[in-house]
XYZ file of C-alpha atoms in Angstrom:
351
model
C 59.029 78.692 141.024
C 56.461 81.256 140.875
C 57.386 84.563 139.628
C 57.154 87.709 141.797
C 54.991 90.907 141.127
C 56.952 93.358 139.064
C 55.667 97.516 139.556
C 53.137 98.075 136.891
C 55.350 101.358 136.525
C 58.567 99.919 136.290
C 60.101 101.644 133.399
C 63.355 100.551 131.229
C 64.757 102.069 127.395
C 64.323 100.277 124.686
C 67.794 98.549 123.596
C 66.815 98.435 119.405
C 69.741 100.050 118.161
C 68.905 104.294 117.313
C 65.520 103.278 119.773
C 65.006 105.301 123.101
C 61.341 104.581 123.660
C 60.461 103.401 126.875
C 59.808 99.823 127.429
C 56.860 98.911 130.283
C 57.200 95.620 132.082
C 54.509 93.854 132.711
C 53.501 92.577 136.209
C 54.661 89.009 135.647
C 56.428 87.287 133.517
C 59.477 87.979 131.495
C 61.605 91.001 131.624
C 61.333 93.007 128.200
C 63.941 94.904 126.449
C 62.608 96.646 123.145
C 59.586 98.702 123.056
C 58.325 96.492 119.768
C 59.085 93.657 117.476
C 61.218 95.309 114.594
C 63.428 96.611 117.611
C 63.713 93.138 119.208
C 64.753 92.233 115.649
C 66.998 95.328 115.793
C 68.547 94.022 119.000
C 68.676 90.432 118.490
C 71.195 90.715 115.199
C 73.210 93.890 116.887
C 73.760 91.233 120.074
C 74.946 88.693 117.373
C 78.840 89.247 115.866
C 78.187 90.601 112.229
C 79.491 88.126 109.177
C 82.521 89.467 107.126
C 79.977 89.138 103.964
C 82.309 92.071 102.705
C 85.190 89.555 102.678
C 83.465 87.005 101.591
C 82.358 89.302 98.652
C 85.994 90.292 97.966
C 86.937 86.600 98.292
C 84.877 85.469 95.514
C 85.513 88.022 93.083
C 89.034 87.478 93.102
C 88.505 83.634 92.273
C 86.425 84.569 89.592
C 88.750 87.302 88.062
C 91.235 84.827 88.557
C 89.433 81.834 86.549
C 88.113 84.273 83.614
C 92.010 85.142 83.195
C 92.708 81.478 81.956
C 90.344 81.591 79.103
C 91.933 80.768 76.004
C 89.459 81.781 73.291
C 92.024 80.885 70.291
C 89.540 77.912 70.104
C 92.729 75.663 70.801
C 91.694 74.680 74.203
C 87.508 73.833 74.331
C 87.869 71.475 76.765
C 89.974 73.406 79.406
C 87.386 76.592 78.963
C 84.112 74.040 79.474
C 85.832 72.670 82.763
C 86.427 76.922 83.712
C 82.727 77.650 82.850
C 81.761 74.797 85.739
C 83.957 76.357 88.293
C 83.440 79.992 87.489
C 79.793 79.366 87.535
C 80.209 77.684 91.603
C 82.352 80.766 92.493
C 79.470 82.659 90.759
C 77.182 81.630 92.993
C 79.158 82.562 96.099
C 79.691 86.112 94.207
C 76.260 86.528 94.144
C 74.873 84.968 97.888
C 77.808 87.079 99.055
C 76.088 90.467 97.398
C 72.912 89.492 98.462
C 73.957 88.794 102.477
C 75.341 92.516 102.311
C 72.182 93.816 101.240
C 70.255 92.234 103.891
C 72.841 94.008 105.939
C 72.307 97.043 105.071
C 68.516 97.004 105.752
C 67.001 95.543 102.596
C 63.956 93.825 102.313
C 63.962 90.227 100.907
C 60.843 90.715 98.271
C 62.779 93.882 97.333
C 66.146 92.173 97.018
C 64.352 89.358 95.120
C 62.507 91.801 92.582
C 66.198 93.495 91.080
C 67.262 89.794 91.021
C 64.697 88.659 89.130
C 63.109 85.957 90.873
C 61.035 84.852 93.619
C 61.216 85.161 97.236
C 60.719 81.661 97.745
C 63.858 80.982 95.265
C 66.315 83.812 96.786
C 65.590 82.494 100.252
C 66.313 78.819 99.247
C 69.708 79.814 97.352
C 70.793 81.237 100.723
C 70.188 77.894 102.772
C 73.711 76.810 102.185
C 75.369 80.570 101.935
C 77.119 80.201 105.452
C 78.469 77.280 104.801
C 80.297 78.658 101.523
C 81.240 81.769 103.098
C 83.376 80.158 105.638
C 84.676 77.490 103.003
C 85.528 80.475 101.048
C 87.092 82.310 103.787
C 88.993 79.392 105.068
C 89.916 77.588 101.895
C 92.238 75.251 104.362
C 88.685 74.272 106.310
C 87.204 72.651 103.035
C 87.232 69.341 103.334
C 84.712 68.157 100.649
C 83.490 64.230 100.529
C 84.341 62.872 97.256
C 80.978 63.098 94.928
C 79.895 59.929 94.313
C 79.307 58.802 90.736
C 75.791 58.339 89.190
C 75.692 54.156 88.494
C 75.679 53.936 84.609
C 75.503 51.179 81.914
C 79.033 51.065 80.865
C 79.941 48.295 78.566
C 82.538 45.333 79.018
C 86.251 46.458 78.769
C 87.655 45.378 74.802
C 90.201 42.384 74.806
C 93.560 42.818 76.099
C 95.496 44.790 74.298
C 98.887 43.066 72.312
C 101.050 46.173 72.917
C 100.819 50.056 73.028
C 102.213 51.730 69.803
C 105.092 54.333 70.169
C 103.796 57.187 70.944
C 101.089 56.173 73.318
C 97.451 55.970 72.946
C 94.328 55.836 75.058
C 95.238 54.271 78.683
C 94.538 50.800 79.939
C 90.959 51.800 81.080
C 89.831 53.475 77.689
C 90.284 57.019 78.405
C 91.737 58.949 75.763
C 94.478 61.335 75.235
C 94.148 64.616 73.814
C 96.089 63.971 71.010
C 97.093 60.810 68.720
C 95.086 57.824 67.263
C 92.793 58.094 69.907
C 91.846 61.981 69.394
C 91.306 60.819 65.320
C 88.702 57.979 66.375
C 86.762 61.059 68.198
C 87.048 63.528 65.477
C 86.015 60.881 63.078
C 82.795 59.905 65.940
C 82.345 63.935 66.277
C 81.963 64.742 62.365
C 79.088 61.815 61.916
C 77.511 62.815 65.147
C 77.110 66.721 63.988
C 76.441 65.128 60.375
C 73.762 63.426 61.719
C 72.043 65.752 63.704
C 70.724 62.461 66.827
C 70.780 63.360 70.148
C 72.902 61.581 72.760
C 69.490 60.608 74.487
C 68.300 59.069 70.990
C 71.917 57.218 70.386
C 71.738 55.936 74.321
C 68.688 54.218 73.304
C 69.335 52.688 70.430
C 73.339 51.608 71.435
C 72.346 50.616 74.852
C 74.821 52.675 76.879
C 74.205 55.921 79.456
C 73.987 59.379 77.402
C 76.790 60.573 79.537
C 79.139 57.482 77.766
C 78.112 58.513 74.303
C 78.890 62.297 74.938
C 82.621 61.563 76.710
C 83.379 58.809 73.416
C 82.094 61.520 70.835
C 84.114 64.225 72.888
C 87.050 61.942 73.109
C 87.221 61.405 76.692
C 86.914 57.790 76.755
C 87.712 54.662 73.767
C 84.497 52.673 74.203
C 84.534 48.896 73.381
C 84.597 47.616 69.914
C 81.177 46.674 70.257
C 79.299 49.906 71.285
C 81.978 51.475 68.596
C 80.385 49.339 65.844
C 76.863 50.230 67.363
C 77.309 53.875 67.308
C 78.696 53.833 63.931
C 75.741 52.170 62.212
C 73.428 54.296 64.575
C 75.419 57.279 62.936
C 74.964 56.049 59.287
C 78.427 55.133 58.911
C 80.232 51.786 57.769
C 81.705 50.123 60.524
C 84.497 48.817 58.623
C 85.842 52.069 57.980
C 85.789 53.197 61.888
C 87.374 49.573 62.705
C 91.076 50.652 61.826
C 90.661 54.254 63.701
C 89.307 51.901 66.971
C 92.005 49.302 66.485
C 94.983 52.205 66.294
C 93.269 53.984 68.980
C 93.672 50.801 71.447
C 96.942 50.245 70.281
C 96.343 46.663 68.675
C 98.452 45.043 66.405
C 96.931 45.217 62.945
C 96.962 42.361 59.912
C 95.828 43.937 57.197
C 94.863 43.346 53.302
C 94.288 45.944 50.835
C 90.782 46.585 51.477
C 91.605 47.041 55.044
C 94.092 49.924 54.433
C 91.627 51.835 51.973
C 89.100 51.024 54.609
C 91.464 52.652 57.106
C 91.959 55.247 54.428
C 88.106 56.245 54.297
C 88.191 56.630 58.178
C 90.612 59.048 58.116
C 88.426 60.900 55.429
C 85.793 60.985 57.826
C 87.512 62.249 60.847
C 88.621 65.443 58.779
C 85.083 65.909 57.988
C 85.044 64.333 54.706
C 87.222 66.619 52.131
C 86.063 66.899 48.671
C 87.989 64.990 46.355
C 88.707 67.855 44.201
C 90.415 69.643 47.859
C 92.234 66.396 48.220
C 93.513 66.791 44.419
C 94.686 70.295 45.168
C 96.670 69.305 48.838
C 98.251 66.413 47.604
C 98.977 67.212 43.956
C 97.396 63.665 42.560
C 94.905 63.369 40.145
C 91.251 62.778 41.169
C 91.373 59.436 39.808
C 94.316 58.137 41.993
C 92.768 58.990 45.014
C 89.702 57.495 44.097
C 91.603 54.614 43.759
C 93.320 55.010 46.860
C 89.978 54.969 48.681
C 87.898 52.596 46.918
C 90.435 51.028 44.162
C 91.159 47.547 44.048
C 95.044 47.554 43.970
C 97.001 48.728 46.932
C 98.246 52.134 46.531
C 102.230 52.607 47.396
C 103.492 54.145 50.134
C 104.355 57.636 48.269
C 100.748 57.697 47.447
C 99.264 56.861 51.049
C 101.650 58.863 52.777
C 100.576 61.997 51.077
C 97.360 61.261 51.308
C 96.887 60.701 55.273
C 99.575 64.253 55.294
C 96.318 65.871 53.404
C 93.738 63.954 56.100
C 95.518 65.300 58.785
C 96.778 61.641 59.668
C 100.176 60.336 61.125
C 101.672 58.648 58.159
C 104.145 56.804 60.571
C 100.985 55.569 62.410
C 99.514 53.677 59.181
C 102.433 52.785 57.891
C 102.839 49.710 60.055
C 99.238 48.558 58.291
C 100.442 49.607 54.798
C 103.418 47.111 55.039
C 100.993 43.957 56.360
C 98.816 45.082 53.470
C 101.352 44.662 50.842
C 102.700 41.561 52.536
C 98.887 40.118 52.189
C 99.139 41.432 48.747
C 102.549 39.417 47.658
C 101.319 36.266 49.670
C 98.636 36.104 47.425
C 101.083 36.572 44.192
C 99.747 39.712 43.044
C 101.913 42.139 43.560
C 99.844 45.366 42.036
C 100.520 48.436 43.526
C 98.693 51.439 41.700
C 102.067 54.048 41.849
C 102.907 57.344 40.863
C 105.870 59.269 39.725
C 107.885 60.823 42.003
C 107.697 64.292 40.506
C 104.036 64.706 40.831
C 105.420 65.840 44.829
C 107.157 68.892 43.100
């Protein structure tokens, strides 16, 4: 439809906001409403309903004041402050698109903006791709419906065996994952202290036990009980005996446990490890035995009695009912084979 002549002096006001300029129309085409471009800009975002960024601003602070108020920095609870640094660091970055949304509302200039920030323009105006949509998931908490992330495919090894029972007490759950407390929290510690011992990188042990970094760092942290088989792998890759970490494992997965002498002082030498191998001469001092007994205890070749291994695993930080089950198949191996040597103590070296 072709457009009719407009009056070359056809005069209207310019509609930028604080703007009273005249605006010309031209003789065709279509009708103008700002004198220039910054006041179409002007008048475009005052026709468009402003965003509560102040709320959403408010909004976010308040989540984060609320997260930083559940840190527990006795150093009794890592775990629960590493899982608060994640989520204060997502409400972080609402904090912070929220700031910088009120600043382009009051005028500023992105390169400006981007300069007391730190960074690039390019960077600032990429962070703020998805700021809407976090604004109104933060100001309508009931609205965010968020699909399930789906997990990165790893190399995880084959489940162990089937397990014979699970121990009173409890221990790690059917799948492997680990308490935070028990037989299976021991098998980490014992993992952690040869890992930080060490000094290897979960990217070098990956490589040379076969399994995803990510697997090594939840075992080592005590998140999961990995298979027997990656177990003994990361042990050797970690300098350690296997035979020492096989007890820890075997408790940690709650198996039934026939044991000989060596077995128990095997089992013994674990436990050493997950306190982060005492002296001797500490050991001496907590338990009140000579130097030579626990020696014997650890590497001897007669079963130690119970009074002896008892206070022992107390000064190893161990459950004493937890081992005792393998002390008593140990000295049932032992009278089988018509020994009978126990390497014992008096009673009064307890106090």
């Amino acid at each position: 439809m072709p457009v009719s002549p407009r009056d070359q002096s056809e005069s209207t006001t310019c509609r930028g906001p604080g703007c009273f300029n005249p605006v010309k129309q031209s003789p065709r085409g279509r009708r103008r409403y700002y004198c220039s471009d910054p006041c179409g800009t002007r008048y475009r975002r005052s026709a468009r309903p402003a965003a509560d960024n102040g709320a959403f601003a408010e909004a976010s602070l308040a989540e984060l004041n609320r997260l930083t108020g559940q840190f527990d920095l006795s150093g009794d609870s890592p775990e629960r402050n590493l899982a608060l640094i994640v989520e204060c660091e997502k409400v972080w970055k609402d904090l912070k698109s929220a700031v910088v949304l009120q600043s382009r509302d009051s005028r500023m200039k992105m390169p400006e903006i981007a300069q007391r920030l730190h960074m690039s323009t390019t960077t600032l105006a990429r962070s703020l791709d998805s700021a809407p949509g976090r604004r109104e998931r933060r100001l309508s908490p009931e609205l965010d419906i968020r699909v399930p992330e789906q997990p990165r495919p790893q190399r995880h090894p084959a489940p162990g065996p089937p397990r014979a029972r699970r121990p009173k007490g409890g221990t790690g759950d059917m799948d492997g994952a680990a308490p935070g407390s028990g037989p299976a929290a021991t098998l980490a510690s014992a993992l952690s202290h040869l890992h930080r011992r060490s000094g290897t990188t979960y990217r070098t042990l990956s490589s040379e036990v076969g399994v995803d970094p990510s697997y090594i760092s939840r075992a080592i942290s005590g998140e999961r009980i990995p298979s027997w088989p990656v177990t003994q792998k990361l042990a050797l890759a970690l300098a350690a005996a296997p035979e020492e970490i096989l007890p820890l494992w075997r408790s940690a997965r709650g198996y039934d446990t026939a044991a000989d002498a060596a077995d128990l002082q095997a089992a013994l030498r674990g436990l050493r490890t997950a306190a982060a191998s005492p002296d001797i001469g500490i050991l001496a001092e907590r338990t009140r035995l000579t130097r030579q007994q626990i020696t014997d205890a650890l590497n001897g070749r007669m079963l130690p009695d119970w009074t002896t291994t008892a206070a022992i695993v107390t000064a190893l930080n161990g459950q004493p009912d937890l081992l005792r089950p393998l002390w008593n198949s140990a000295r049932a191996a032992t009278l089988a084979h018509g020994t009978g040597s126990t390497c014992t103590i008096s009673a009064g070296a307890f106090g």
